[in-house]
CSV table of C-alpha atoms and ligand atoms in Angstrom, one decimal:
chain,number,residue,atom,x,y,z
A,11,UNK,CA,-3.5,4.5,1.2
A,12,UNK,CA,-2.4,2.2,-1.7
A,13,UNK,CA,0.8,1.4,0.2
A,14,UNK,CA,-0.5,0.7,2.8
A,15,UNK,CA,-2.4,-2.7,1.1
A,16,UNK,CA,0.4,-3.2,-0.6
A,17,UNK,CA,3.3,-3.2,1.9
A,18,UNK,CA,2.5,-4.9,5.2
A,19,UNK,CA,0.7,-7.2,7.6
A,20,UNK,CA,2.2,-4.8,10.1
A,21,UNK,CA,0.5,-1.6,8.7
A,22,UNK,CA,-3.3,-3.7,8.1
A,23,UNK,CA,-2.7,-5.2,11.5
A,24,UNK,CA,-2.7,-1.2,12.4
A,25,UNK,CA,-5.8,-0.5,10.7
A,26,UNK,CA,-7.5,-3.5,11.7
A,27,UNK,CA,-6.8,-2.9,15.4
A,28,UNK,CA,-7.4,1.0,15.5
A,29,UNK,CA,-10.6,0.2,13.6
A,30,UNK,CA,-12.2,-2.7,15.9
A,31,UNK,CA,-10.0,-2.8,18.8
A,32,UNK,CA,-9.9,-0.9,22.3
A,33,UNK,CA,-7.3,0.1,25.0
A,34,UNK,CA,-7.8,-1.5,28.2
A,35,UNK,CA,-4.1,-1.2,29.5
A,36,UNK,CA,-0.3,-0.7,28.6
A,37,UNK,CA,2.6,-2.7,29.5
A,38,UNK,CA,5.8,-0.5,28.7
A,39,UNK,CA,4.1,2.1,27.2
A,40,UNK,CA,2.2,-0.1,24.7
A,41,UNK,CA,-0.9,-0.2,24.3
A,42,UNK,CA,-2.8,-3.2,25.2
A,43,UNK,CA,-6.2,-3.7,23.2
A,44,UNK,CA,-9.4,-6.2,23.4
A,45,UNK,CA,-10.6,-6.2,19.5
A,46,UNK,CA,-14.3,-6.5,19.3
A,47,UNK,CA,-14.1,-9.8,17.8
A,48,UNK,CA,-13.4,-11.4,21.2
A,49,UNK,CA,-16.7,-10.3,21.8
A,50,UNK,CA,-17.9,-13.4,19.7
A,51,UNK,CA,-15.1,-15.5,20.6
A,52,UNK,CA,-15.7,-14.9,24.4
A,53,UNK,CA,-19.2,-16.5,24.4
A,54,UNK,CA,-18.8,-19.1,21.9
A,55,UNK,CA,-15.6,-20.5,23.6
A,56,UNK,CA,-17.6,-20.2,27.0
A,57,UNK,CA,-20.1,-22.6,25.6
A,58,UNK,CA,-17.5,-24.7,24.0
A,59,UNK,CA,-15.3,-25.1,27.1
A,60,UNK,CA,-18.8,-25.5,29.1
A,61,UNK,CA,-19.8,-28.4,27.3
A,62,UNK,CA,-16.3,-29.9,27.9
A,63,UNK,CA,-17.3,-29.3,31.6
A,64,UNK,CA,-20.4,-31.0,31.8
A,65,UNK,CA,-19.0,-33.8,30.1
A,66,UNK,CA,-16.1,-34.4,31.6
A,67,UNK,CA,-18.0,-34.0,35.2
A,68,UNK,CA,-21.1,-37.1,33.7
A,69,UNK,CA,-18.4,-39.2,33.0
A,70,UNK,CA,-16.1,-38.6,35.7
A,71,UNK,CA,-14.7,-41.7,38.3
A,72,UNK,CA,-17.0,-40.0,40.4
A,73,UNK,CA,-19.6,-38.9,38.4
A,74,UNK,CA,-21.1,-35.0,39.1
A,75,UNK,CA,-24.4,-33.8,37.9
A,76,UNK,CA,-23.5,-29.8,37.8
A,77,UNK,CA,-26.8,-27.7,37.8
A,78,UNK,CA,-27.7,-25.4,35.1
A,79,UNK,CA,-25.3,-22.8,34.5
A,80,UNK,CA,-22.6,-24.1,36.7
A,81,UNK,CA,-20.8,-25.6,34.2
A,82,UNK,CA,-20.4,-22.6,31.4
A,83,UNK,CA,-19.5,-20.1,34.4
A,84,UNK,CA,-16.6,-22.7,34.8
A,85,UNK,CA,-16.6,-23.0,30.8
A,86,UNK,CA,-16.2,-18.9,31.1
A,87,UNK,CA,-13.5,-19.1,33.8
A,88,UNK,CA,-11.5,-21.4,31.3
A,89,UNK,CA,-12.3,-18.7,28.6
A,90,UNK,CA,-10.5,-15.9,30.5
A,91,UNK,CA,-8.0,-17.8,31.7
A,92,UNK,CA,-7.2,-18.7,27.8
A,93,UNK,CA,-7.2,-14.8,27.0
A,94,UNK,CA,-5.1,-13.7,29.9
A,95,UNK,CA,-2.4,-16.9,28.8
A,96,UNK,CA,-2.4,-15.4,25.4
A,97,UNK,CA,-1.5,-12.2,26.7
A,98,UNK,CA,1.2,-13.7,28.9
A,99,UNK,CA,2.3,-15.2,25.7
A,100,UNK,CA,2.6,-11.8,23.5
A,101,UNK,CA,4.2,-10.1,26.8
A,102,UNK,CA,6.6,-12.6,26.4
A,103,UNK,CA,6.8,-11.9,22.5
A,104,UNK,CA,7.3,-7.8,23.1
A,105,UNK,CA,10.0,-8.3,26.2
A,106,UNK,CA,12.3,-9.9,23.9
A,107,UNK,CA,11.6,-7.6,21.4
A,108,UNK,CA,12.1,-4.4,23.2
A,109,UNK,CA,15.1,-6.0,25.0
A,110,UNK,CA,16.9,-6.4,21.6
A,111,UNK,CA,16.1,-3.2,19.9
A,112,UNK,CA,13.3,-4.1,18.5
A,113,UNK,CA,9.8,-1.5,18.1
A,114,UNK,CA,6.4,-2.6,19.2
A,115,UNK,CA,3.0,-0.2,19.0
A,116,UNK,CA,0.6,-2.4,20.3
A,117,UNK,CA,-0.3,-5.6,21.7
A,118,UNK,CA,-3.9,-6.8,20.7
A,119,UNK,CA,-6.0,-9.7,21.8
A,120,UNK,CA,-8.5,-10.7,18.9
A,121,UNK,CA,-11.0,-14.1,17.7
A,122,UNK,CA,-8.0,-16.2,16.6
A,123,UNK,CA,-5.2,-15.0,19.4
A,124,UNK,CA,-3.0,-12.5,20.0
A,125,UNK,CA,-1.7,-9.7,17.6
A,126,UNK,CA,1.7,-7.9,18.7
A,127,UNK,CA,2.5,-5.3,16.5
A,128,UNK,CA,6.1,-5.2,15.9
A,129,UNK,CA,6.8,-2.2,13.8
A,130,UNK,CA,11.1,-3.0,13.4
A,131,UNK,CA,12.0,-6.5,14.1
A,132,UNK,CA,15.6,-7.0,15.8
A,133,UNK,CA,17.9,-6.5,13.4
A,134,UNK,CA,19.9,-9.9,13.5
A,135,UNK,CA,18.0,-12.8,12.9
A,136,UNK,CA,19.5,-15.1,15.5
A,137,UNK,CA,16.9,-12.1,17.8
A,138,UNK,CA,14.3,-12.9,15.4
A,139,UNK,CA,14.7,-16.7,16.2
A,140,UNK,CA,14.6,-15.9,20.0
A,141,UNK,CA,12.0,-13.9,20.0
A,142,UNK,CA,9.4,-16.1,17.7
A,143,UNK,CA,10.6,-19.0,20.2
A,144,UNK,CA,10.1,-16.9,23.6
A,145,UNK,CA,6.6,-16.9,22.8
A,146,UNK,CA,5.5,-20.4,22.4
A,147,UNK,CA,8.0,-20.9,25.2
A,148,UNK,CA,6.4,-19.3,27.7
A,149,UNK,CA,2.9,-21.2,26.7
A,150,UNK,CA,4.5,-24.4,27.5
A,151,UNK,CA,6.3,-23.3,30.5
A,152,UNK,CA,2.3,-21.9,32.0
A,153,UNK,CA,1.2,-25.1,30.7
A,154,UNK,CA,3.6,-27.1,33.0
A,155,UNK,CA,3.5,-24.9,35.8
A,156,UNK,CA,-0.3,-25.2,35.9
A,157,UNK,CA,-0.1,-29.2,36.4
A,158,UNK,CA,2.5,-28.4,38.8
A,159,UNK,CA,0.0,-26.0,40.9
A,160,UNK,CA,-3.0,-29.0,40.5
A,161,UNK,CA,-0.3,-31.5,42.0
A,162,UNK,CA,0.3,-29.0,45.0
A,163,UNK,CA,-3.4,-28.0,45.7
A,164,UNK,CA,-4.5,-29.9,48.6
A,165,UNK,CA,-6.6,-33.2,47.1
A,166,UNK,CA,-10.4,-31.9,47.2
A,167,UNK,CA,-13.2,-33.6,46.6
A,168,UNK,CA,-14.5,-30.6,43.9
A,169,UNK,CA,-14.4,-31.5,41.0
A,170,UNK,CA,-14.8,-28.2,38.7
A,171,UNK,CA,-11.7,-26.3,40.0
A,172,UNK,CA,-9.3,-29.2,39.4
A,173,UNK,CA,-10.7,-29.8,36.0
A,174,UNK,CA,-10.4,-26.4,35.1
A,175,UNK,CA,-6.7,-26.4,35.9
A,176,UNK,CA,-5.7,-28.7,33.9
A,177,UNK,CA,-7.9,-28.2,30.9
A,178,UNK,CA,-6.2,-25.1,30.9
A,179,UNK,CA,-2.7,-26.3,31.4
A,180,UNK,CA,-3.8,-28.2,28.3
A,181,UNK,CA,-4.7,-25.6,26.1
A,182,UNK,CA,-1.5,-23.5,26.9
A,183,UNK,CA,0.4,-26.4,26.2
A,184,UNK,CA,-1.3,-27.1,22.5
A,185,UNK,CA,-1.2,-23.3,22.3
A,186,UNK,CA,2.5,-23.5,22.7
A,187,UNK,CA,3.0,-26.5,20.4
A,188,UNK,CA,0.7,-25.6,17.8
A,189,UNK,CA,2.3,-21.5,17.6
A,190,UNK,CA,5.6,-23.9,17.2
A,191,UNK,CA,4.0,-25.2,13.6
A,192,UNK,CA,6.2,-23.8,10.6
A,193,UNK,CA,3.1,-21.8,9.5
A,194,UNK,CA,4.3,-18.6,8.7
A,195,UNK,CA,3.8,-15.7,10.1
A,196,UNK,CA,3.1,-17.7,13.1
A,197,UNK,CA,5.9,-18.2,15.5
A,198,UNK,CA,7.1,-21.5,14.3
A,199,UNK,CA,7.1,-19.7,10.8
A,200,UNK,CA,9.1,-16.9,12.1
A,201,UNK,CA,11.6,-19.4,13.5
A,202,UNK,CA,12.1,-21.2,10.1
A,203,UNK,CA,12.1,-18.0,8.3
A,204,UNK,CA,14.7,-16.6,10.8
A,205,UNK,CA,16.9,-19.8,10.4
A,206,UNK,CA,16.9,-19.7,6.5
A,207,UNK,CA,17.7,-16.2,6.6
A,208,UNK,CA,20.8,-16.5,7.8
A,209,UNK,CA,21.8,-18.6,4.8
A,210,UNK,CA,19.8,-17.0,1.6
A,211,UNK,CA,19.0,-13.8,3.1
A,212,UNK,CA,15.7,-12.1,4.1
A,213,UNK,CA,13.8,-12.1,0.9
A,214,UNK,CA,14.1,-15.5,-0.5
A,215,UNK,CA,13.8,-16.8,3.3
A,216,UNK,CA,10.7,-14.8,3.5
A,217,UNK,CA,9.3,-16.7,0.0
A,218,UNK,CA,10.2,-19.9,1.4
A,219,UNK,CA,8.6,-19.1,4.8
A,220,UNK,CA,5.6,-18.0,3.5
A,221,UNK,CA,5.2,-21.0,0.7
A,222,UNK,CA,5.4,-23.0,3.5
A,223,UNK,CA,2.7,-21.1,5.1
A,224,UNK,CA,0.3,-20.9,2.4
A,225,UNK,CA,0.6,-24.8,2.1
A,226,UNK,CA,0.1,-24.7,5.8
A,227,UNK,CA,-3.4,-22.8,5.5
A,228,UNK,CA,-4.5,-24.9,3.2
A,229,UNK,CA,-4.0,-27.8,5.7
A,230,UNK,CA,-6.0,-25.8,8.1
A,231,UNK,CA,-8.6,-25.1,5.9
A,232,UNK,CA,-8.9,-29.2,4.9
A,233,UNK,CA,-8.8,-30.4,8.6
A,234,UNK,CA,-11.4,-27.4,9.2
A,235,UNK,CA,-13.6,-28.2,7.0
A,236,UNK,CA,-13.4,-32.3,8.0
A,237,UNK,CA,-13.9,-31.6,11.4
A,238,UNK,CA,-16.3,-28.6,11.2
A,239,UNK,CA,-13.9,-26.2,13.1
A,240,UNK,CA,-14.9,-22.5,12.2
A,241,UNK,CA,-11.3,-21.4,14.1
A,242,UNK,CA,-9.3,-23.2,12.0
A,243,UNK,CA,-10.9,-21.8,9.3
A,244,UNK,CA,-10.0,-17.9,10.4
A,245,UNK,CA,-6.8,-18.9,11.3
A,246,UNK,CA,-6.3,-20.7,7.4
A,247,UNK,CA,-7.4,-17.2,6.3
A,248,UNK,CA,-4.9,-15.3,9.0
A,249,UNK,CA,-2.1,-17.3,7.9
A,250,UNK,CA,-2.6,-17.4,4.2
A,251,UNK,CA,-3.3,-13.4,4.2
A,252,UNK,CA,-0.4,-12.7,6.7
A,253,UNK,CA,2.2,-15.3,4.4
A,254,UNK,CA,1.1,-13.0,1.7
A,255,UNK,CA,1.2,-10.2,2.4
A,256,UNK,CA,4.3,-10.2,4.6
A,257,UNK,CA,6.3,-11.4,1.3
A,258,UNK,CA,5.5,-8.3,-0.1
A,259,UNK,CA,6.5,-6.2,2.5
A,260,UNK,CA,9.8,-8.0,2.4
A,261,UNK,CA,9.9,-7.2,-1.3
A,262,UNK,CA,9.3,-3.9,-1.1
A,263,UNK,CA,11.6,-3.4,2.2
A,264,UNK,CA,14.8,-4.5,0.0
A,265,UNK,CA,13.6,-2.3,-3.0
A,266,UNK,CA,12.5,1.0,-1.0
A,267,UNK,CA,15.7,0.4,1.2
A,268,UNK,CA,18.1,0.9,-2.0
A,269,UNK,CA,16.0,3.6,-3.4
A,270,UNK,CA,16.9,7.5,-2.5
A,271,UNK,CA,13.7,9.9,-2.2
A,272,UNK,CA,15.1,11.9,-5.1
A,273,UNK,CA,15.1,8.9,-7.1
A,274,UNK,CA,10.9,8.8,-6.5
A,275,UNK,CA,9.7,11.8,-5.5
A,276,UNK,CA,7.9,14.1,-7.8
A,277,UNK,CA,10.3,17.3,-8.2
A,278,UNK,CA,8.4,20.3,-6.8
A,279,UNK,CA,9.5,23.9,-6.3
A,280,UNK,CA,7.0,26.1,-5.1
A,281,UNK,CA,3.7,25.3,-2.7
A,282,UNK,CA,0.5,26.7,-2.2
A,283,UNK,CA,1.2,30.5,0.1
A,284,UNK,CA,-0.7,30.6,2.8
A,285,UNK,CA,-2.2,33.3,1.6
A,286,UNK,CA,-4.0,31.7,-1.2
A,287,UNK,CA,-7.6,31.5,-1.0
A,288,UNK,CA,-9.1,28.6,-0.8
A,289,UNK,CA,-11.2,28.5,-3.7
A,290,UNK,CA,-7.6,29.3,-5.5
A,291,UNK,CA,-5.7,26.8,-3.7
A,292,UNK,CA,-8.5,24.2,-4.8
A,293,UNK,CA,-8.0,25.4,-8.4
A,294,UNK,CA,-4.4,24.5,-8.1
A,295,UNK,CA,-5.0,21.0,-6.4
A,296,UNK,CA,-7.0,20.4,-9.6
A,297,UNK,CA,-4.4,21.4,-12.5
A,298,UNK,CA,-1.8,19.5,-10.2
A,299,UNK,CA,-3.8,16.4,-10.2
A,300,UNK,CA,-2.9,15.7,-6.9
A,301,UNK,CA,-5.5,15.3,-3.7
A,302,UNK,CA,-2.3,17.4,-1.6
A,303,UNK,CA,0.1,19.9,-1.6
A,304,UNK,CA,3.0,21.1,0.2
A,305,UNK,CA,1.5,24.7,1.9
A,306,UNK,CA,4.6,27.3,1.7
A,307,UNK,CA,4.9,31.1,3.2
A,308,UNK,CA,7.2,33.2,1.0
A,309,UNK,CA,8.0,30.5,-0.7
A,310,UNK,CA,9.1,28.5,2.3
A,311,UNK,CA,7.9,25.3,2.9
A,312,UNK,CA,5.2,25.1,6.1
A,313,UNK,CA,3.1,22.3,5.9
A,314,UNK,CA,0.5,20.6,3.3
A,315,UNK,CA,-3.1,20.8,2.4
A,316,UNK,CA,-5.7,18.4,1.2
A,317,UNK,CA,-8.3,18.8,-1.1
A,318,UNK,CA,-11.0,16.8,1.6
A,319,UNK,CA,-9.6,19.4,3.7
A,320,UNK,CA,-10.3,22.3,1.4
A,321,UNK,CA,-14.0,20.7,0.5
A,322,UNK,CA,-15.1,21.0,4.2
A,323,UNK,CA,-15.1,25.1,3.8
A,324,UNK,CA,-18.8,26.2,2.6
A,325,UNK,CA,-18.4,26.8,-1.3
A,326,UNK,CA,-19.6,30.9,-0.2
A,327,UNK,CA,-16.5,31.5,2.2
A,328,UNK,CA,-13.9,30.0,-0.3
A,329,UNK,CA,-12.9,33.4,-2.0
A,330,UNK,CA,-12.4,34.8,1.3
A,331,UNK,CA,-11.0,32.5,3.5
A,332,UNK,CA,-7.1,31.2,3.3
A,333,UNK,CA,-5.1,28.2,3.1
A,334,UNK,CA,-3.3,29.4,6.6
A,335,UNK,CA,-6.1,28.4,8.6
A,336,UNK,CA,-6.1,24.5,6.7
A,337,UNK,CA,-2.4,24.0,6.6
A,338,UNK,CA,-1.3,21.2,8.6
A,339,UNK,CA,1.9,20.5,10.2
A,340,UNK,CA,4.7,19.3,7.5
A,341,UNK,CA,6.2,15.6,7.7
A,342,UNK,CA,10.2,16.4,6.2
A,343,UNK,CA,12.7,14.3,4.8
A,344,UNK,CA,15.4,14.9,2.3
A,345,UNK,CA,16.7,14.1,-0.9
A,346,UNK,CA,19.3,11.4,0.6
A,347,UNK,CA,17.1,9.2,2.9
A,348,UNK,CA,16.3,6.3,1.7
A,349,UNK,CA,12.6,5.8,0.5
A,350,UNK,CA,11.7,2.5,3.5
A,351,UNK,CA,12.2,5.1,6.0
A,352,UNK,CA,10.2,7.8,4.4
A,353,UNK,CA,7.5,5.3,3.7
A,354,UNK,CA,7.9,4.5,7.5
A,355,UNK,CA,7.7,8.3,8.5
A,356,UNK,CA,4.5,8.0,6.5
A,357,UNK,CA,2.4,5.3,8.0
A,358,UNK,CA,3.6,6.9,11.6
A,359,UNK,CA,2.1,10.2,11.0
A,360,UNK,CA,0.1,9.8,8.3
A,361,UNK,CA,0.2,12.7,6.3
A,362,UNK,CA,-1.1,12.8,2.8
A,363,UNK,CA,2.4,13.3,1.5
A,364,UNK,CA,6.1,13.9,2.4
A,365,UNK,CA,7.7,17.4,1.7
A,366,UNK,CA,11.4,16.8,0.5
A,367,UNK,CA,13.6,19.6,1.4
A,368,UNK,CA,17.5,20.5,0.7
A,369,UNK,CA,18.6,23.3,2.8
A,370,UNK,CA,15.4,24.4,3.9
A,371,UNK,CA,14.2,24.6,0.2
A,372,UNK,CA,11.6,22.7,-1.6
A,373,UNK,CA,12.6,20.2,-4.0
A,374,UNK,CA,9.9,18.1,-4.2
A,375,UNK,CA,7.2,16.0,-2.6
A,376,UNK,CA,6.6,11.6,-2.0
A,377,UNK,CA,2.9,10.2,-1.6
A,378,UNK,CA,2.1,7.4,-2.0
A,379,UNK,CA,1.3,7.3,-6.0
A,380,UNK,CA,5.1,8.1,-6.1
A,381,UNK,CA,6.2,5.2,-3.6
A,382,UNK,CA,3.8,2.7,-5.0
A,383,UNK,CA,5.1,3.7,-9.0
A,384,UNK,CA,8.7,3.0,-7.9
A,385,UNK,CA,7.5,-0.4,-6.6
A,386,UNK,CA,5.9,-1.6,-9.7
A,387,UNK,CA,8.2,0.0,-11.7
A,388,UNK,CA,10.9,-1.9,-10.2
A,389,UNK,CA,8.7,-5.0,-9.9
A,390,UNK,CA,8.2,-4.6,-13.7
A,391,UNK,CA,12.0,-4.7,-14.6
A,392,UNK,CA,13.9,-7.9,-14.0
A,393,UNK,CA,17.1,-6.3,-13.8
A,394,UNK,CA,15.6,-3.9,-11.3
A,395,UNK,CA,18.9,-1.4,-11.2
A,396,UNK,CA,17.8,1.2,-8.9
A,397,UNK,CA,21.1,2.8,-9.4
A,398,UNK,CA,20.5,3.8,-12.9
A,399,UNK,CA,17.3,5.4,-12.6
A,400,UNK,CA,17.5,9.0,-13.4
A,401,UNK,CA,18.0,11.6,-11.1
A,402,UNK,CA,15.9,14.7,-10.5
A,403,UNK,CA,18.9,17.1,-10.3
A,404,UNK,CA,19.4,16.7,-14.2
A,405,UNK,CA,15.8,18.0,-14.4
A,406,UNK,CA,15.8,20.7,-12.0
A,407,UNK,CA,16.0,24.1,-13.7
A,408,UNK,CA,18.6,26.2,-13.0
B,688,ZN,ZN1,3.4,-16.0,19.4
């Protein structure tokens, strides 16, 4: 759906994890997801962090010579160890979240970190703060408590498990500190975007944020490409993807927020019965130009059906067969809501289109054409007075 590219990292970061990711837990009721590309990162880091091993064992006060494979089962011990801290880090990220009203639909561990899907943020921005900084927080704080647990362990003469330790107390430390960079929409981003907020509100915060995020992926992309780091390079691309795109859902938040569905949708009085056959509802689909339509029975409104739908029925059975047996279950709102939660109602449940009703009657229906029209439309007009657009009620027929 158009508006879905065009209105949030929250909504691709849905797609992209349904598409490649799957569950392998909950915490809370959320779903906790492994996204296929660990499946690259998990070997390569275990060669990475196994080199570190045999190297840091040669050249060691007391030199060790591991054998073989030793040192990349170690190198894949560190690789785990790295995920599960990530993990402990989003955790950290959702608790806050939840605890301060806050929505979250998934928590997903992919090539370049964590994603936690945070579907409404906390409403005051001093929450927002908190809960960008809880994250990085709790990196550090593993970080520390990991040197503490190497000082505690009883001195041994192995060498592996000790290094191990404290490489990874290490990383979770430089995860902690790097997350803290102003490189929005990482943490550190967040934070600074949450600060300025306060002072010039959510949208020209979000623009500052995000400038200061693209400038930040290009950084990552220079140092990438001086020291050869392919990460760096996919996290440049996260960032400058995620700054983008999350400017624009900002944008279109405070646009679709002011906006009523009868200011957007299209007006629309009568369905397809559920008596129709298919081949005639197909006809109609076609003069309405329109790849749905709200399903009604007596001229009340039941549901919707699709024209991909409609296709699936063998061109022979058309004339006989009825809408009733395709109609799906209608998605309502009415004229009064404003359009961000219909749009949200939307990407939920993901029907085709909304059906807009006023006192049980059809008045009309929002896809996304209609939500996507108001957006440019307003995008297209400086002034951008939602207030004086025109109202469907002076078109409605008596
Ligand atoms: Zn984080």
């Amino acid at each position: 759906m158009e508006l879905l590219r065009r209105s949030g990292v929250s909504e691709e970061v849905v797609m992209r994890s349904t598409r490649g990711a799957f569950k392998v837990a909950s915490f809370r009721g959320i779903p906790i997801r492994l996204h296929y590309s660990l499946l690259l990162a998990l070997p390569l880091l275990t060669l990475v962090f196994g080199s570190v091993v045999r190297q840091a064992a040669r050249t060691a006060s007391v030199p060790v010579e591991l054998p073989g494979v030793v040192p990349f089962l170690w190198g894949l011990v560190v690789a785990v160890g790295l995920f599960a801290s990530v993990l402990l880090h989003e955790m950290a990220h959702v608790f806050y979240a939840l605890r301060t009203g806050g929505r979250v639909r998934s928590i997903t561990l992919m090539i370049v970190g964590g994603v936690s899907e945070v579907t409404e943020l906390p409403r005051r921005h001093r929450d927002e703060v908190l809960m960008a900084l809880v994250g990085p927080l709790t990196s550090v704080v593993l970080g520390v408590l990991l040197i503490g647990l190497l000082a505690v362990l009883p001195e041994s003469r192995i060498f592996t498990p000790r290094f191990a330790l404290s490489y990874l107390s290490g990383l979770n430390i430089f995860l902690g500190l790097f997350n803290l960079l102003p490189a929005f929409p990482m943490d550190g981003g967040r934070i600074l975007r949450g600060l300025l907020a306060g002072r010039m509100g959510l949208v020209r915060a979000t623009r500052v944020a995000s400038g200061v995020g693209k400038g930040f992926a290009g950084l990552f992309f220079l140092v990438g490409l001086l020291t050869l780091n392919p990460f760096l390079f996919v996290i440049a691309f996260v960032v400058l993807t995620g700054a983008h795109a999350e400017a624009q859902q900002v944008r279109a938040r405070a646009v679709l927020e002011k906006l009523r569905v009868e200011q957007v949708m299209t007006p629309r009085f009568h369905g397809v019965e559920l008596d129709t056959s298919v081949a005639e509802a197909l006809a109609d689909l076609h003069r309405a130009r329109r790849p749905a339509l709200p399903a009604t029975e007596q001229d009340q409104p039941v549901g919707w059906v699709e024209v991909a739908e409609l296709l699936r029925v063998p061109e022979p059975e058309r004339a006989h067969r009825t809408v009733r047996e395709l109609c799906r279950k209608a998605v309502v709102v009415s004229p009064e809501d404003d359009v961000w939660s219909a749009a949200r109602r939307m990407v939920e449940a993901q029907p085709p289109l909304l059906l807009v009703l006023e006192r049980g009657r059809l008045v009309g229906t929002v896809d996304g054409n209609d939500i996507n029209a108001a957006l440019a439309l307003h995008q297209a007009s400086e002034e951008g007075r939602p207030g004086g657009w025109p109202r469907w009620r002076q078109e409605r027929p008596a």
